[in-house]
XYZ file of C-alpha atoms in Angstrom:
780
model
C -33.033 -3.280 -20.812
C -32.263 -1.017 -17.153
C -30.625 2.307 -17.874
C -27.045 2.605 -16.144
C -27.380 4.578 -13.025
C -25.140 7.166 -11.830
C -25.027 8.502 -8.089
C -22.780 11.518 -7.435
C -22.593 13.774 -4.459
C -23.597 17.746 -5.425
C -19.972 18.430 -3.675
C -18.251 15.713 -5.591
C -19.839 17.043 -9.065
C -18.973 20.640 -8.553
C -15.375 20.097 -7.251
C -14.846 17.793 -10.339
C -16.367 20.509 -12.719
C -15.178 23.542 -11.470
C -11.869 22.901 -9.640
C -8.963 25.348 -10.564
C -5.805 26.979 -9.399
C -2.719 25.626 -7.891
C -2.020 22.410 -5.802
C -0.759 23.746 -2.154
C 0.372 20.994 0.209
C -2.708 20.690 2.924
C -1.929 19.402 6.311
C -5.678 18.380 6.302
C -5.593 16.444 9.629
C -8.281 14.501 10.922
C -8.830 16.701 13.834
C -9.503 19.642 11.525
C -12.514 17.520 9.888
C -13.949 16.857 13.489
C -13.430 20.321 14.336
C -15.342 21.338 11.243
C -18.168 19.021 11.972
C -18.171 20.793 15.672
C -18.657 24.374 14.031
C -21.356 23.059 11.804
C -23.484 22.021 14.761
C -22.653 24.811 16.777
C -23.913 27.370 14.246
C -26.665 24.985 13.413
C -27.693 25.171 16.891
C -27.296 28.969 17.420
C -29.582 29.641 14.304
C -32.888 29.250 15.884
C -35.977 27.210 15.633
C -36.985 28.161 12.090
C -33.327 26.778 11.155
C -33.692 23.135 9.644
C -30.585 21.303 9.530
C -29.107 18.767 7.638
C -31.690 18.662 4.839
C -31.397 15.866 2.340
C -31.772 16.965 -1.203
C -31.892 15.427 -4.529
C -32.355 15.449 -8.172
C -32.666 12.689 -10.763
C -31.786 13.583 -14.343
C -32.943 11.025 -16.867
C -30.796 10.806 -20.056
C -31.319 8.463 -23.250
C -29.057 5.711 -21.932
C -28.534 6.755 -18.326
C -29.617 8.273 -15.392
C -27.783 10.440 -13.018
C -28.815 10.903 -9.294
C -27.498 14.026 -7.902
C -27.711 14.333 -4.077
C -26.559 16.198 -1.177
C -27.258 17.570 2.119
C -28.057 21.272 3.056
C -26.469 22.452 5.945
C -29.316 24.512 6.705
C -32.759 25.871 5.249
C -34.847 28.764 6.659
C -38.175 29.140 5.428
C -39.531 32.111 7.943
C -38.319 35.105 5.988
C -39.415 36.599 2.753
C -37.571 34.155 0.630
C -36.585 30.616 1.794
C -32.926 30.756 2.478
C -30.189 27.850 1.742
C -27.191 28.037 4.093
C -23.926 26.610 3.455
C -21.592 26.434 6.150
C -17.715 26.318 5.421
C -15.244 26.147 8.317
C -11.793 27.753 7.410
C -8.437 28.340 8.770
C -7.822 31.066 6.334
C -7.891 34.517 7.612
C -11.262 36.020 7.277
C -10.423 39.181 5.730
C -9.109 37.431 2.817
C -12.183 35.911 2.085
C -14.699 37.961 -0.270
C -18.136 37.590 -2.232
C -15.671 35.605 -5.060
C -13.555 33.596 -2.748
C -14.900 30.380 -4.142
C -16.363 29.065 -7.028
C -17.153 25.723 -6.310
C -18.971 26.854 -2.961
C -21.546 28.795 -4.637
C -21.742 26.256 -7.049
C -22.650 23.854 -4.353
C -24.915 26.207 -2.665
C -26.749 27.299 -6.095
C -27.318 23.234 -6.422
C -28.879 23.155 -3.422
C -31.356 26.065 -4.154
C -32.343 24.692 -7.445
C -33.306 21.254 -5.856
C -35.166 23.061 -3.323
C -37.106 25.206 -5.370
C -37.955 22.015 -7.697
C -39.307 20.144 -4.886
C -41.177 23.243 -3.182
C -42.575 25.125 -6.314
C -41.278 28.173 -4.684
C -40.222 30.994 -7.224
C -37.076 32.182 -5.977
C -34.466 31.449 -2.892
C -31.800 33.010 -0.915
C -28.327 31.303 -0.980
C -25.895 32.031 1.713
C -22.124 31.035 2.516
C -21.415 30.839 5.952
C -17.464 31.025 6.407
C -16.283 30.400 10.309
C -13.090 30.598 11.295
C -11.590 27.705 12.830
C -10.032 29.013 15.608
C -11.486 32.492 16.380
C -14.860 31.237 15.453
C -15.483 34.768 13.915
C -18.322 34.393 11.185
C -18.844 36.058 7.638
C -21.608 35.729 5.273
C -22.528 36.283 1.768
C -26.021 36.185 0.311
C -27.491 35.873 -3.238
C -31.023 35.634 -4.539
C -31.782 33.658 -7.593
C -35.168 33.006 -9.349
C -35.977 29.141 -10.347
C -34.918 29.935 -13.993
C -31.594 31.197 -13.173
C -31.061 28.015 -10.815
C -32.367 25.742 -13.389
C -30.333 26.896 -16.164
C -27.147 26.995 -14.043
C -27.896 23.653 -12.634
C -28.613 21.772 -15.838
C -25.640 23.504 -17.436
C -23.528 21.531 -15.061
C -25.175 18.257 -15.234
C -24.603 18.577 -19.096
C -21.047 18.681 -18.662
C -20.658 15.898 -16.158
C -23.015 13.733 -18.676
C -20.195 14.174 -21.097
C -17.512 12.264 -18.747
C -20.741 9.557 -18.266
C -21.422 8.834 -21.630
C -17.600 8.288 -22.221
C -17.697 5.802 -19.245
C -20.861 4.149 -20.384
C -19.595 3.838 -23.754
C -16.352 2.128 -22.510
C -18.311 -0.104 -20.016
C -20.386 -1.578 -22.780
C -17.402 -1.786 -25.102
C -15.315 -3.277 -22.296
C -18.034 -5.896 -21.406
C -18.678 -7.045 -24.578
C -14.739 -7.533 -24.983
C -14.960 -9.546 -21.926
C -17.768 -11.924 -22.906
C -16.021 -12.928 -26.053
C -12.297 -13.136 -24.579
C -10.844 -16.357 -24.499
C -8.116 -17.855 -21.759
C -4.978 -16.000 -23.578
C -2.737 -19.079 -23.839
C -3.608 -22.484 -26.271
C -3.869 -24.391 -22.768
C -3.763 -24.017 -19.013
C -0.914 -24.898 -17.037
C -1.117 -27.810 -14.091
C -3.198 -25.908 -11.584
C -3.995 -22.816 -13.318
C -7.553 -23.608 -14.174
C -7.961 -24.416 -10.551
C -6.703 -21.201 -9.183
C -8.607 -19.375 -11.658
C -11.936 -21.117 -10.713
C -11.174 -20.725 -7.084
C -10.768 -16.834 -7.853
C -13.838 -16.500 -9.621
C -16.040 -18.375 -7.056
C -14.490 -16.041 -4.413
C -15.466 -12.926 -6.182
C -18.891 -14.341 -6.871
C -19.420 -15.336 -3.067
C -18.161 -11.926 -1.800
C -15.347 -14.328 0.234
C -11.404 -13.921 0.557
C -8.982 -16.546 -0.770
C -5.610 -17.377 0.286
C -3.546 -19.350 -2.480
C -0.297 -20.862 -2.609
C 0.667 -20.725 -6.463
C 4.271 -21.825 -7.095
C 6.500 -20.588 -9.456
C 5.635 -21.595 -12.990
C 1.729 -21.413 -12.099
C 1.213 -18.334 -14.338
C -0.433 -16.680 -11.285
C -0.566 -13.244 -12.498
C -3.002 -14.249 -15.515
C -4.616 -16.978 -13.448
C -5.770 -13.880 -10.734
C -6.645 -11.210 -13.199
C -8.189 -13.381 -16.069
C -11.226 -14.813 -13.699
C -11.530 -11.241 -12.209
C -12.144 -9.421 -15.567
C -14.524 -12.413 -16.486
C -16.241 -11.540 -13.051
C -16.219 -7.724 -13.621
C -17.962 -8.197 -17.257
C -20.778 -9.798 -15.516
C -21.637 -7.123 -12.814
C -19.178 -8.633 -10.114
C -16.799 -6.059 -9.239
C -16.896 -2.266 -10.213
C -12.863 -2.154 -10.009
C -9.893 -4.353 -9.701
C -6.957 -3.378 -7.358
C -3.798 -5.180 -8.150
C -1.603 -4.615 -5.091
C 2.225 -5.645 -5.170
C 5.136 -4.149 -3.520
C 7.715 -4.619 -6.307
C 8.322 -3.062 -9.425
C 8.690 -6.277 -11.420
C 5.218 -7.865 -10.337
C 3.699 -4.439 -11.293
C 5.109 -5.028 -14.835
C 3.830 -8.652 -14.718
C 0.311 -7.159 -14.019
C 0.603 -4.649 -16.710
C 2.288 -7.303 -19.118
C -0.928 -9.836 -18.333
C -3.451 -7.075 -19.110
C -1.508 -6.421 -22.194
C -1.666 -10.191 -23.593
C -5.229 -10.118 -22.884
C -5.541 -6.833 -24.939
C -4.022 -8.374 -27.850
C -6.746 -11.196 -27.569
C -9.500 -8.312 -27.829
C -10.092 -7.235 -24.198
C -11.036 -3.479 -23.993
C -10.098 -2.541 -20.296
C -8.265 0.712 -18.973
C -5.678 0.246 -16.270
C -3.267 2.711 -14.595
C -0.059 1.792 -12.355
C 0.165 4.295 -9.429
C 3.479 5.308 -8.280
C 4.428 7.026 -4.918
C 4.698 10.777 -5.046
C 8.214 10.978 -4.890
C 9.191 8.298 -7.803
C 6.429 10.480 -9.835
C 7.448 13.794 -9.181
C 9.553 15.618 -11.847
C 11.079 17.883 -9.527
C 14.562 17.156 -7.482
C 12.566 17.792 -4.237
C 8.858 17.145 -3.737
C 7.411 20.326 -2.456
C 3.977 20.576 -3.564
C 3.352 24.370 -3.688
C 3.049 26.731 -6.773
C 6.085 28.972 -5.838
C 8.776 25.726 -5.902
C 6.910 23.614 -8.458
C 5.563 25.297 -11.970
C 3.769 21.804 -12.226
C 1.661 22.536 -9.173
C 0.796 26.074 -10.479
C -2.375 26.006 -12.262
C -2.690 22.360 -11.999
C -6.478 22.146 -11.477
C -7.047 24.630 -14.432
C -5.532 21.936 -16.675
C -5.977 18.609 -15.078
C -9.641 17.595 -16.556
C -8.569 18.116 -20.181
C -5.716 16.348 -19.499
C -7.440 13.313 -18.120
C -10.242 13.163 -20.830
C -7.133 13.444 -23.246
C -5.537 10.589 -21.854
C -8.615 8.396 -21.827
C -9.388 8.888 -25.246
C -6.315 7.590 -26.350
C -4.523 5.253 -23.942
C -5.837 2.224 -22.278
C -2.651 0.315 -20.261
C -1.551 3.735 -18.973
C 1.922 2.588 -17.540
C 4.117 4.975 -15.511
C 6.243 6.083 -18.571
C 2.691 6.918 -20.572
C 1.704 9.146 -17.539
C 4.645 11.162 -17.205
C 4.403 11.911 -20.939
C 0.767 13.128 -20.740
C 1.629 15.205 -17.228
C 4.737 16.729 -19.319
C 2.568 17.415 -22.279
C -0.224 19.102 -19.987
C 2.175 20.549 -17.505
C 0.432 19.120 -14.239
C 1.650 17.085 -11.364
C 1.931 13.449 -12.445
C 0.930 12.147 -8.803
C -2.380 14.022 -8.837
C -2.890 13.283 -12.341
C -2.702 9.799 -11.539
C -5.310 9.817 -9.084
C -7.771 11.697 -11.033
C -7.341 9.120 -13.838
C -7.931 6.246 -11.370
C -11.218 7.299 -11.132
C -12.237 6.345 -14.587
C -10.109 3.201 -15.165
C -11.396 -0.397 -14.527
C -7.786 -1.676 -12.700
C -5.586 0.310 -10.589
C -1.930 -1.634 -10.254
C -0.665 0.121 -7.132
C 1.151 -0.734 -3.765
C -0.424 -2.163 -0.658
C -0.469 0.929 1.250
C -2.846 2.612 -1.393
C -5.143 0.325 0.090
C -3.915 -0.614 3.902
C -2.043 2.366 5.149
C -4.132 4.773 7.189
C -2.135 7.876 6.190
C -2.016 7.550 2.494
C -4.989 5.107 1.365
C -6.917 5.812 -1.624
C -9.874 7.668 0.106
C -11.750 8.561 -3.049
C -12.393 4.700 -3.070
C -12.223 3.320 0.210
C -14.242 5.950 2.208
C -16.623 4.250 2.692
C -15.853 1.362 0.093
C -17.240 -0.141 -2.888
C -17.902 -3.049 -5.233
C -14.009 -3.850 -5.206
C -12.069 -6.715 -6.289
C -8.384 -6.749 -4.333
C -5.699 -8.955 -5.700
C -3.109 -8.920 -3.341
C 0.292 -10.334 -4.968
C 3.330 -11.568 -2.892
C 0.790 -11.765 0.099
C 3.801 -13.371 2.517
C 5.127 -9.664 2.897
C 1.939 -7.884 3.933
C 1.717 -8.830 7.479
C 5.172 -7.151 8.033
C 4.462 -4.115 5.982
C 0.984 -3.717 7.651
C 2.930 -3.840 11.210
C 4.830 -0.940 9.771
C 1.674 0.796 8.440
C -0.119 0.238 11.728
C 2.645 1.124 14.373
C 4.478 4.432 15.232
C 6.827 6.245 17.557
C 7.692 9.450 19.107
C 10.963 10.386 20.650
C 11.853 13.228 22.993
C 14.880 14.272 20.655
C 12.562 14.561 17.496
C 10.806 17.337 19.551
C 13.659 19.322 20.957
C 15.159 20.875 17.752
C 12.726 24.179 17.463
C 11.822 24.575 20.998
C 13.814 27.757 21.481
C 11.760 29.201 18.192
C 8.361 28.142 19.730
C 9.205 29.833 23.248
C 9.697 33.010 21.329
C 7.261 33.312 18.801
C 4.881 30.525 19.262
C 3.798 30.361 22.974
C 0.689 28.112 22.093
C 3.195 25.595 20.464
C 5.633 25.919 23.404
C 2.810 25.019 26.019
C 1.618 22.220 24.401
C 5.264 20.970 23.621
C 6.178 21.530 27.204
C 3.569 19.021 28.465
C 4.909 16.551 25.945
C 8.319 17.032 27.088
C 7.394 16.611 30.725
C 5.865 13.333 29.888
C 9.344 12.096 28.752
C 11.334 13.389 31.266
C 9.039 11.305 33.631
C 9.425 8.344 31.574
C 13.120 8.514 31.794
C 12.908 7.757 35.468
C 11.180 4.562 34.753
C 14.691 3.252 33.796
C 17.506 2.090 35.793
C 21.142 0.616 34.693
C 19.743 -2.823 34.115
C 17.437 -2.415 31.206
C 16.845 0.299 28.644
C 13.119 -0.899 27.664
C 9.947 -1.178 29.314
C 6.389 -2.076 28.205
C 3.663 0.396 29.933
C 0.094 0.981 29.854
C -1.394 2.886 26.940
C -0.473 6.663 28.026
C -3.918 7.994 27.587
C -2.898 11.451 29.042
C 0.297 12.081 26.693
C -2.138 11.289 23.670
C -4.330 14.207 24.668
C -1.030 16.678 25.110
C 0.182 15.276 21.494
C -3.287 15.861 20.024
C -2.956 19.650 21.506
C 0.504 20.022 20.403
C -0.086 18.811 16.996
C -2.952 21.173 16.410
C -0.774 24.026 17.540
C 1.768 22.959 15.298
C -0.241 23.022 12.239
C -0.726 26.728 12.255
C 3.081 27.482 12.970
C 4.256 24.927 9.995
C 1.945 26.895 7.615
C 3.211 30.260 8.790
C 6.984 29.231 8.911
C 9.563 30.292 6.339
C 10.041 27.668 3.550
C 13.633 27.011 4.624
C 12.715 25.096 7.769
C 9.183 24.117 6.791
C 9.863 20.874 5.418
C 11.786 19.747 8.736
C 8.620 21.068 10.768
C 6.601 18.996 8.412
C 8.366 15.959 9.116
C 7.764 16.402 12.623
C 3.938 17.274 12.047
C 3.352 14.207 10.091
C 5.168 11.890 12.402
C 2.861 13.242 15.087
C -0.196 13.007 13.191
C 1.054 9.174 12.441
C 1.369 8.594 16.148
C -2.167 9.783 16.543
C -3.643 7.607 13.943
C -1.792 4.770 15.502
C -3.282 5.499 19.048
C -6.488 5.626 17.485
C -6.345 1.863 16.635
C -4.916 0.866 19.721
C -6.466 -2.106 21.441
C -5.245 -5.710 22.742
C -3.360 -6.194 19.526
C -1.095 -3.312 20.201
C 1.804 -3.413 22.804
C 3.047 0.005 24.119
C 6.578 0.382 25.138
C 9.363 2.865 26.131
C 12.754 2.593 25.139
C 16.280 4.303 26.216
C 18.243 4.965 23.110
C 21.364 6.855 24.612
C 20.352 9.975 25.637
C 16.891 9.819 23.828
C 13.818 8.459 25.064
C 11.448 6.611 22.525
C 7.569 5.524 23.237
C 6.651 3.040 20.436
C 2.791 1.730 19.647
C 3.378 -1.558 18.172
C 1.027 -3.266 15.974
C 1.759 -6.913 17.005
C -1.088 -8.591 15.273
C -2.646 -6.270 12.125
C -5.026 -9.161 11.107
C -8.255 -7.294 12.375
C -7.150 -3.849 10.515
C -6.279 -5.794 7.574
C -9.632 -7.378 7.838
C -11.490 -4.334 8.098
C -9.533 -2.889 5.253
C -10.478 -5.736 3.085
C -13.908 -5.364 4.188
C -14.285 -2.223 2.051
C -14.383 -4.075 -0.989
C -15.938 -7.087 -2.351
C -13.607 -10.038 -2.120
C -9.978 -9.953 -1.426
C -7.533 -13.023 -3.061
C -4.362 -13.266 -1.141
C -1.776 -14.975 -3.223
C 1.937 -16.169 -3.607
C 4.388 -18.622 -4.382
C 5.206 -19.032 -0.638
C 1.972 -18.944 1.528
C 2.864 -21.880 3.377
C 1.441 -22.819 5.748
C -1.830 -21.552 4.528
C -3.758 -21.058 7.810
C -0.735 -19.368 9.393
C -0.994 -16.572 6.393
C -4.853 -16.814 6.860
C -4.416 -16.035 10.382
C -2.325 -13.007 10.262
C -3.839 -11.645 7.145
C -7.187 -11.376 8.932
C -8.814 -14.588 7.151
C -12.384 -15.446 8.446
C -13.447 -19.036 8.925
C -15.646 -18.941 5.800
C -12.864 -17.828 3.471
C -11.331 -20.265 0.841
C -8.025 -21.615 0.751
C -6.020 -23.299 -2.172
C -2.637 -24.871 -2.157
C -1.377 -25.599 -5.410
C 1.988 -28.223 -5.949
C 4.551 -26.915 -8.309
C 3.775 -27.359 -11.995
C 7.593 -28.389 -12.486
C 9.154 -31.656 -12.757
C 10.271 -32.750 -9.255
C 13.441 -34.543 -10.725
C 14.527 -30.903 -12.115
C 15.229 -29.592 -8.467
C 18.316 -31.766 -6.312
C 17.430 -30.732 -2.805
C 19.922 -31.742 -0.232
C 20.152 -30.968 3.782
C 23.070 -31.058 5.381
C 21.993 -31.514 9.131
C 25.419 -31.803 10.795
C 26.114 -28.193 11.069
C 24.533 -25.753 13.562
C 24.383 -22.131 12.207
C 22.771 -20.861 15.532
C 24.677 -17.644 17.223
C 26.608 -19.499 19.340
C 27.710 -22.096 17.149
C 28.599 -19.768 13.973
C 32.300 -19.470 14.296
C 32.673 -23.299 14.386
C 30.739 -23.603 11.006
C 32.723 -21.130 8.959
C 35.126 -23.691 7.586
C 32.579 -26.417 7.083
C 30.068 -24.012 5.263
C 32.968 -23.101 3.033
C 33.883 -26.652 2.012
C 30.004 -27.346 1.181
C 29.940 -24.065 -0.899
C 32.828 -25.435 -2.790
C 31.831 -29.081 -3.275
C 28.298 -27.813 -4.405
C 29.737 -25.526 -7.253
C 32.624 -28.027 -8.521
C 30.335 -30.331 -10.129
C 29.203 -28.227 -13.072
C 30.431 -24.823 -14.403
C 27.575 -22.298 -13.800
C 26.523 -19.515 -11.314
C 25.360 -19.864 -7.857
C 24.269 -18.045 -4.911
C 24.729 -18.558 -1.128
C 22.278 -17.101 1.209
C 23.457 -16.125 4.815
C 21.317 -14.875 7.549
C 22.978 -11.906 8.087
C 25.915 -9.779 6.490
C 28.536 -10.146 8.845
C 28.057 -14.227 9.170
C 28.264 -14.199 5.100
C 31.602 -11.822 5.334
C 33.008 -14.512 7.679
C 32.660 -17.442 5.858
C 33.343 -15.331 2.402
C 36.916 -14.258 3.736
C 37.740 -18.186 4.274
C 36.426 -19.309 1.319
C 38.375 -16.696 -0.796
C 41.667 -17.372 1.155
C 41.154 -21.241 0.453
C 40.377 -20.850 -3.281
C 41.515 -17.581 -3.950
C 41.158 -18.147 -8.114
C 37.503 -18.657 -7.823
C 35.262 -16.174 -9.357
C 32.992 -14.511 -6.363
C 30.850 -11.357 -6.089
C 29.343 -10.210 -2.644
C 26.395 -8.179 -2.012
C 27.107 -4.902 -0.107
C 24.905 -3.151 2.189
C 22.382 -0.343 1.045
C 22.629 -1.205 -2.675
C 20.606 0.973 -4.847
C 18.372 0.234 -7.838
C 21.154 0.764 -10.305
C 23.836 -1.229 -8.215
C 21.095 -3.891 -7.998
C 20.745 -4.321 -11.465
C 24.527 -4.376 -11.902
C 25.038 -7.187 -9.608
C 22.533 -9.237 -11.329
C 23.914 -8.527 -14.761
C 27.072 -10.740 -13.831
C 24.592 -13.868 -14.026
C 25.440 -14.481 -17.659
C 23.221 -17.246 -19.434
C 25.940 -19.416 -20.644
C 28.769 -18.603 -18.080
C 32.546 -19.413 -19.234
C 33.408 -19.674 -15.670
C 31.864 -20.414 -12.583
C 30.638 -17.679 -10.387
C 29.495 -17.642 -6.647
C 27.446 -14.957 -5.308
C 27.364 -14.583 -1.659
C 24.060 -12.447 -0.556
C 22.006 -12.031 2.280
C 18.912 -14.076 2.928
C 15.272 -11.889 2.936
C 17.410 -9.142 1.100
C 16.923 -7.780 -2.334
C 18.021 -10.728 -3.960
C 15.887 -13.426 -2.169
C 12.677 -12.577 -4.224
C 11.258 -10.715 -7.052
C 14.082 -11.719 -9.385
C 14.009 -13.813 -12.531
C 17.209 -15.951 -13.236
C 15.894 -18.148 -15.826
C 17.918 -21.317 -17.515
C 21.525 -21.312 -16.986
C 21.942 -17.961 -15.155
C 21.450 -19.494 -11.938
C 22.512 -23.501 -11.455
C 21.856 -24.011 -7.733
C 21.649 -22.032 -4.358
C 23.217 -23.074 -1.036
C 21.120 -21.700 2.129
C 22.843 -21.147 5.419
C 20.418 -21.509 8.329
C 16.746 -21.233 8.828
C 16.154 -17.850 8.002
C 15.063 -16.532 11.543
C 14.490 -12.600 11.639
C 17.121 -11.337 13.892
C 16.426 -11.577 17.722
C 14.807 -8.108 18.974
C 13.046 -6.620 21.588
C 10.193 -6.025 19.270
C 10.001 -9.739 17.852
C 10.123 -10.781 21.418
C 7.193 -8.918 22.143
C 5.321 -10.284 19.248
C 6.207 -13.514 20.036
C 4.717 -13.092 23.580
C 1.531 -11.825 22.246
C 1.146 -14.708 19.819
C 2.067 -16.959 22.786
C -0.627 -15.601 24.831
C -3.025 -15.484 22.079
C -2.473 -18.898 20.432
C 0.363 -20.926 22.298
C 2.576 -20.484 19.127
C 4.759 -17.461 19.881
C 7.996 -18.552 18.586
C 6.304 -20.026 15.413
C 4.535 -16.686 14.475
C 7.596 -14.350 15.312
C 10.542 -16.442 14.133
C 9.990 -19.826 12.905
C 7.569 -19.536 10.173
C 8.756 -16.072 8.740
C 12.169 -17.635 8.528
C 11.123 -20.386 6.938
C 9.274 -18.188 4.109
C 12.584 -16.467 3.584
C 14.096 -20.006 3.056
C 11.377 -20.945 0.468
C 11.697 -17.780 -1.307
C 15.391 -17.994 -1.429
C 15.250 -21.463 -2.903
C 12.673 -20.324 -5.511
C 15.256 -18.385 -7.341
C 16.696 -21.862 -8.657
C 13.382 -23.348 -10.742
C 11.880 -20.704 -12.775
C 10.539 -22.694 -15.858
C 10.001 -26.406 -16.562
C 13.149 -26.802 -18.338
C 15.451 -25.368 -15.553
C 17.210 -27.871 -13.597
C 19.161 -26.919 -10.420
C 20.172 -27.668 -6.781
C 19.581 -26.455 -3.433
C 21.508 -27.299 -0.275
C 20.012 -26.377 3.293
C 22.694 -26.228 5.802
C 21.528 -26.192 9.410
C 20.519 -29.321 11.707
C 16.856 -27.677 12.424
C 15.977 -28.351 8.796
C 15.830 -32.187 9.834
C 13.795 -31.327 12.946
C 10.149 -32.476 12.667
C 8.378 -28.944 12.996
C 10.072 -27.752 9.995
C 9.744 -31.224 7.831
C 5.918 -31.037 8.425
C 5.923 -27.626 6.347
C 7.856 -28.632 3.567
C 5.925 -28.254 -0.115
C 5.590 -31.658 -1.850
C 8.362 -30.647 -3.998
C 10.340 -30.540 -1.268
C 9.856 -34.276 -0.056
C 12.506 -36.151 -2.330
C 15.552 -34.152 -0.448
C 18.990 -35.946 0.243
C 20.689 -36.064 3.493
C 24.126 -35.370 3.202
C 26.478 -35.554 5.865
C 29.821 -34.305 4.333
C 30.911 -32.410 1.263
C 31.924 -35.584 -0.215
C 28.217 -36.696 -0.258
C 27.458 -33.307 -2.222
C 29.865 -33.694 -4.796
C 28.831 -37.274 -5.411
C 24.922 -36.518 -5.349
C 25.612 -33.473 -7.853
C 27.757 -34.981 -10.055
C 25.171 -37.873 -10.750
C 22.132 -35.324 -11.135
C 24.192 -33.120 -13.710
C 25.408 -36.288 -15.421
C 21.706 -37.585 -15.551
C 20.489 -34.035 -17.149
C 18.576 -35.162 -20.043
């Protein structure tokens, strides 16, 4: 049997083993990384002909049951002197007068490991190790040198390797136990549901073949277990190093945790962790990551490795609550702690942005990538999320607040600010009174000025008092996000300027995120995009970056079609120009729909204003009916309180007025008698806007389907999500009433799922009453 092999860089090994000290919020922009590379190259070029640059070194340590290959690249080796010299270059923004010989244990350890590898390869008895620090702005250089014997460096190196081997032994033991448990693990339920085996098989084949899968798996399919079970089976067979279960909602994260828990009860040994956004994980009232403001940041790195080892020895399914308990126990930052734990887990349950957002993706995994399985739940939401991730804007007003401070105390910042500000002043001249937005060419000259301004601003931010630092950080990160978006800019982006009162805003809009999503998924082995409403599949395959060779799967609902009574009222137009004429008719339809049976009902509207206009007519016409209304900006507590009104066996009929596409349209389970029907007003079109129109124009040019891609199909998905609230289990019965003449147009009828083909066409409220009285009376 082949031994388990581990490859790790010298830098990663010494940073992991010897990290110490506090968490300090670092700005860490890519510009600084590029600058560091340039400094390395300059110093190497100036070092002379006997200076060998970028020398690859490695050493393999063979243990009884595994091999560790430690490798790295020495910045420079000089062999012309009395002793060979290993040079390790570090660029820094820290003042050189605070850097002494003992500044960094990690830096010395990295250089000493290179020294040992060199002595081993050459057989030389001694070597000099040198640390070269170069200030990133002044280019001033400071150097420290030490000489070591072969035996000294050998002892030092193998001491580190033995420390690291403790972690590898733990990992190998876990992988062996995990794979044995996977081999023996049965499907965790007595039998597969309709379509479930087919979905599981398609997931497995996609992982095996290294392709993506786009799957519509309606409610009741058991989609969470159907994608996790084959993924874990594939992992046990060596196809996939780690599983990322991506979702945007707490409910679906909990469903993934629950599915793993069910399999664990059947014998599965698997480590999983649920990652949470920094602000939600933070123990402090305000997330400020420095030791002066947060005791959990103070000394975090001194304690974190022991904390990681502790939790891995005791827990397998690491939920947010478990993570927070251990973080308190060891008094460390829970967010950074979770990231370190994730390196040792098999499954990571997290948000879309941990993989796709260029500002916050998990670099430790996706630079450059790995043998990863990506399971993307509720994938119908990803394209809109991706547009927001890859788009960015910058406004004149956001830059103006601190211009006086910059002018007085930061001339470098003020100079670059002035260049950016001049661009916005000139941009204002593009407008006349007839319009407030204008599409423009990519502003290359402005990008250069913003880069310089961001670089100057970075130093100013770090030297600013804490009282204003957070606001300055917001501006800094906004500029950095803008530059990130600019780096992606191509024909799939649209650049426009918009006038908003006295302000001018420049927007880089990612109209089509498919290429960037495909590129991100390419850093893993396979991606499975799945949802209960991923229809039409070719549309979602297109906008989510699918390739011709990727698989698609469309499952029908496993529930009896006769359990859903679907009606379409095609005699009402809900178009904006016709809405005022529709209020009373819609109110009558609602009344007819809820009268046939005592129960709870939801009425979905395309906008808050439309909802309130119909609501006011309804309550004035039937003041004795029990109604509740969704309010704007409801928080999680208010949302849960709203859902608590949906009692399982209501004594009195309740009608909830809500907004389609909002917090009650998806991600909620109102099983059984908690919801008996839904009235859906309108075809769910996104609100007309400049940005939507630009997206429409882009797709019209790209594939001739601008209206469909920008408006119709996203709107229809909202409708299907809302309708999906009604039937949640095989025993649920209920109705959906669609109100809008467009629901009977061929372009809509062609997109309906199979379970919608038995709809009733209704012409008035009396038709609804008759159909629903028959439906409820025939309930068996």
